[in-house]
Coordinates of N, CA and C in Angstrom, one line a residue:
M262 N 0.8 -1.2 0.0 CA 0.0 0.0 0.0 C 0.9 1.2 0.0
R263 N 0.5 2.2 -0.8 CA 1.3 3.4 -0.9 C 0.3 4.6 -0.5
V264 N 0.8 5.5 0.3 CA 0.0 6.7 0.7 C 0.8 8.0 0.2
V265 N 0.0 8.8 -0.5 CA 0.6 10.0 -1.1 C -0.3 11.2 -0.7
D266 N 0.3 12.4 -0.8 CA -0.5 13.6 -0.5 C -1.0 14.2 -1.8
P267 N -1.7 15.3 -1.9 CA -2.3 15.9 -3.1 C -1.3 16.2 -4.1
Q268 N 0.0 16.4 -3.7 CA 1.1 16.7 -4.7 C 1.8 15.4 -5.1
N269 N 1.2 14.2 -4.8 CA 1.8 12.9 -5.1 C 3.1 12.6 -4.4
R270 N 3.3 13.3 -3.3 CA 4.5 13.1 -2.4 C 4.2 12.0 -1.4
P271 N 5.2 11.1 -1.1 CA 5.0 10.0 -0.1 C 4.6 10.7 1.3
V272 N 3.8 9.9 2.0 CA 3.4 10.3 3.4 C 3.9 9.2 4.4
P273 N 5.1 9.4 4.9 CA 5.7 8.5 5.9 C 5.0 8.5 7.2
G274 N 5.0 7.4 7.9 CA 4.5 7.3 9.3 C 3.0 7.3 9.4
T275 N 2.4 7.0 8.3 CA 0.9 6.9 8.3 C 0.4 5.6 8.7
A276 N -0.6 5.6 9.7 CA -1.2 4.3 10.1 C -2.1 3.8 9.0
V277 N -1.9 2.5 8.6 CA -2.7 1.9 7.5 C -3.2 0.6 8.0
A278 N -4.2 0.1 7.2 CA -4.8 -1.2 7.5 C -5.4 -1.9 6.3
I279 N -5.4 -3.2 6.3 CA -6.2 -3.9 5.3 C -7.3 -4.5 6.1
V280 N -8.6 -4.3 5.7 CA -9.8 -4.7 6.4 C -10.4 -5.8 5.6
M281 N -10.7 -7.0 6.1 CA -11.4 -8.1 5.5 C -12.8 -8.0 6.0
M282 N -13.8 -8.0 5.1 CA -15.2 -8.0 5.5 C -15.9 -9.3 5.0
E283 N -16.5 -10.0 5.9 CA -17.2 -11.2 5.5 C -18.7 -10.9 5.3
Q284 N -19.4 -11.8 4.6 CA -20.8 -11.6 4.2 C -21.7 -11.4 5.5
G285 N -21.4 -12.0 6.6 CA -22.2 -11.9 7.8 C -21.9 -10.6 8.5
G286 N -21.0 -9.8 8.1 CA -20.7 -8.5 8.8 C -19.4 -8.5 9.6
A287 N -18.8 -9.7 9.8 CA -17.6 -9.8 10.7 C -16.5 -9.1 9.9
E288 N -15.6 -8.5 10.7 CA -14.4 -7.8 10.1 C -13.1 -8.3 10.8
A289 N -12.1 -8.3 10.0 CA -10.7 -8.6 10.6 C -9.7 -7.6 10.0
T290 N -8.9 -7.0 10.8 CA -8.0 -6.0 10.4 C -6.5 -6.3 10.6
V291 N -5.6 -6.0 9.6 CA -4.2 -6.1 9.7 C -3.6 -4.8 9.6
N292 N -2.9 -4.3 10.6 CA -2.4 -3.0 10.6 C -0.9 -2.9 10.2
G293 N -0.5 -1.6 9.8 CA 0.9 -1.4 9.4 C 1.1 0.1 9.5
V294 N 2.3 0.5 9.1 CA 2.7 1.9 9.1 C 3.6 2.1 7.9
T295 N 3.3 3.3 7.2 CA 4.2 3.5 6.0 C 5.6 4.0 6.3
N296 N 6.5 3.6 5.5 CA 7.9 3.9 5.6 C 8.2 5.3 5.0
D297 N 9.5 5.6 4.9 CA 9.9 6.9 4.4 C 9.5 7.2 3.0
K298 N 9.2 6.1 2.3 CA 8.7 6.3 0.9 C 7.2 6.2 0.8
G299 N 6.5 6.2 1.9 CA 5.0 6.2 1.9 C 4.4 4.8 1.7
V300 N 5.3 3.8 1.8 CA 4.9 2.4 1.5 C 4.8 1.5 2.7
A301 N 3.7 0.8 2.8 CA 3.6 -0.2 3.9 C 3.3 -1.6 3.2
L302 N 4.1 -2.6 3.5 CA 3.9 -3.9 3.0 C 3.2 -4.7 4.1
I303 N 2.0 -5.1 3.8 CA 1.2 -5.8 4.8 C 1.0 -7.2 4.4
D304 N 1.4 -8.1 5.2 CA 1.2 -9.5 4.9 C 0.4 -10.2 6.1
N305 N 0.3 -11.5 6.1 CA -0.5 -12.2 7.1 C -2.0 -11.8 7.0
V306 N -2.4 -11.4 5.8 CA -3.9 -11.2 5.6 C -4.5 -12.5 5.3
D307 N -5.6 -12.8 6.0 CA -6.4 -14.0 5.8 C -7.1 -13.9 4.4
V308 N -6.8 -14.7 3.5 CA -7.3 -14.7 2.2 C -8.5 -15.7 2.1
R309 N -9.7 -15.1 1.8 CA -10.9 -15.9 1.7 C -11.6 -15.4 0.5
P310 N -12.0 -16.3 -0.5 CA -12.6 -16.0 -1.7 C -14.0 -15.4 -1.6
E311 N -14.6 -15.7 -0.5 CA -16.0 -15.1 -0.3 C -15.9 -13.7 0.4
S312 N -14.8 -13.3 0.8 CA -14.7 -12.0 1.5 C -14.2 -10.9 0.5
I313 N -14.6 -9.6 1.0 CA -14.1 -8.5 0.3 C -13.2 -7.6 1.3
Y314 N -12.3 -6.8 0.6 CA -11.3 -6.1 1.3 C -11.3 -4.7 1.0
L315 N -10.7 -3.9 1.9 CA -10.4 -2.5 1.5 C -9.2 -2.1 2.3
A316 N -8.5 -1.1 1.7 CA -7.3 -0.5 2.4 C -7.8 0.8 3.1
R317 N -7.2 1.0 4.2 CA -7.6 2.2 5.0 C -6.3 2.9 5.6
A318 N -6.4 4.2 5.5 CA -5.3 5.0 6.1 C -5.9 6.1 7.0
T319 N -5.2 6.4 8.1 CA -5.6 7.5 8.9 C -4.6 8.6 8.8
Y320 N -5.0 9.8 8.4 CA -4.1 10.9 8.2 C -4.8 12.2 8.8
S321 N -4.1 12.8 9.6 CA -4.6 14.0 10.4 C -6.0 13.7 11.1
D322 N -6.0 12.5 11.7 CA -7.2 11.9 12.4 C -8.4 11.7 11.5
A323 N -8.2 11.7 10.2 CA -9.3 11.5 9.3 C -9.1 10.1 8.6
P324 N -10.1 9.3 8.4 CA -10.0 8.0 7.7 C -10.1 8.3 6.1
F325 N -9.3 7.5 5.4 CA -9.3 7.5 4.0 C -9.3 6.0 3.6
S326 N -10.2 5.6 2.6 CA -10.3 4.2 2.2 C -10.3 4.0 0.7
S327 N -9.9 2.9 0.3 CA -9.8 2.5 -1.1 C -11.2 1.9 -1.5
P328 N -11.3 1.8 -2.8 CA -12.5 0.9 -3.3 C -12.3 -0.5 -2.7
L329 N -13.5 -1.2 -2.7 CA -13.4 -2.6 -2.3 C -12.7 -3.5 -3.4
F330 N -12.0 -4.6 -2.9 CA -11.3 -5.4 -3.8 C -11.4 -6.9 -3.3
Q331 N -11.1 -7.8 -4.1 CA -10.9 -9.2 -3.6 C -9.5 -9.7 -3.7
L332 N -9.2 -10.7 -2.9 CA -7.8 -11.3 -3.0 C -7.9 -12.7 -3.3
T333 N -6.8 -13.3 -3.9 CA -6.8 -14.7 -4.1 C -5.4 -15.2 -3.5
D334 N -5.3 -16.5 -3.4 CA -4.1 -17.1 -2.8 C -2.9 -16.9 -3.8
T335 N -3.1 -16.6 -5.1 CA -2.1 -16.6 -6.0 C -1.7 -15.2 -6.4
M336 N -2.3 -14.1 -6.0 CA -1.9 -12.8 -6.3 C -2.2 -11.8 -5.2
G337 N -1.3 -10.7 -5.1 CA -1.6 -9.7 -4.2 C -2.3 -8.5 -4.9
V338 N -2.3 -7.4 -4.1 CA -2.9 -6.2 -4.7 C -2.1 -5.0 -4.3
S339 N -1.9 -4.1 -5.2 CA -1.2 -2.9 -5.0 C -2.2 -1.8 -4.9
V340 N -2.2 -1.1 -3.7 CA -3.2 0.0 -3.5 C -2.5 1.3 -3.2
S341 N -3.0 2.3 -3.9 CA -2.5 3.7 -3.6 C -3.6 4.5 -3.1
L342 N -3.4 5.2 -1.9 CA -4.4 6.0 -1.4 C -3.8 7.5 -1.3
R343 N -4.7 8.4 -1.8 CA -4.3 9.8 -1.7 C -5.1 10.4 -0.5
V344 N -4.3 11.1 0.3 CA -4.8 11.7 1.6 C -4.8 13.2 1.4
F345 N -5.6 13.9 2.1 CA -5.8 15.4 2.0 C -5.8 16.0 3.4
P346 N -5.2 17.2 3.5 CA -5.3 17.9 4.8 C -6.8 18.1 5.2
T347 N -6.9 18.1 6.5 CA -8.2 18.2 7.1 C -8.5 19.6 7.5
T348 N -9.7 20.0 7.7 CA -10.0 21.4 8.1 C -11.2 21.3 9.1
S349 N -11.3 22.2 10.0 CA -12.5 22.3 10.9 C -13.6 23.2 10.4
D350 N -13.4 23.7 9.1 CA -14.5 24.6 8.5 C -15.6 23.7 8.0
R351 N -16.8 23.9 8.6 CA -17.9 23.1 8.2 C -18.9 23.7 7.2
T352 N -18.4 24.8 6.5 CA -19.2 25.4 5.5 C -19.1 24.8 4.2

């Protein structure tokens, strides 16, 4: 997983996760942190063909998520997330 800012620069030290969601609503999460290149390699994800997954990053206390995807035993997934500065302006 790669996390970048609006100018496509890497965002190091970002908390990230892969979330597995099952049909019955159960979730399992595997966490990681991006390195100085904005990349986190996350393994030990339980691969189930009936489950769907998403990548999540927390930046400036705001959650950012990828589109849903599926995994198989024979291939991984490369995910890029773009994060944006947060604001307290509610207008």
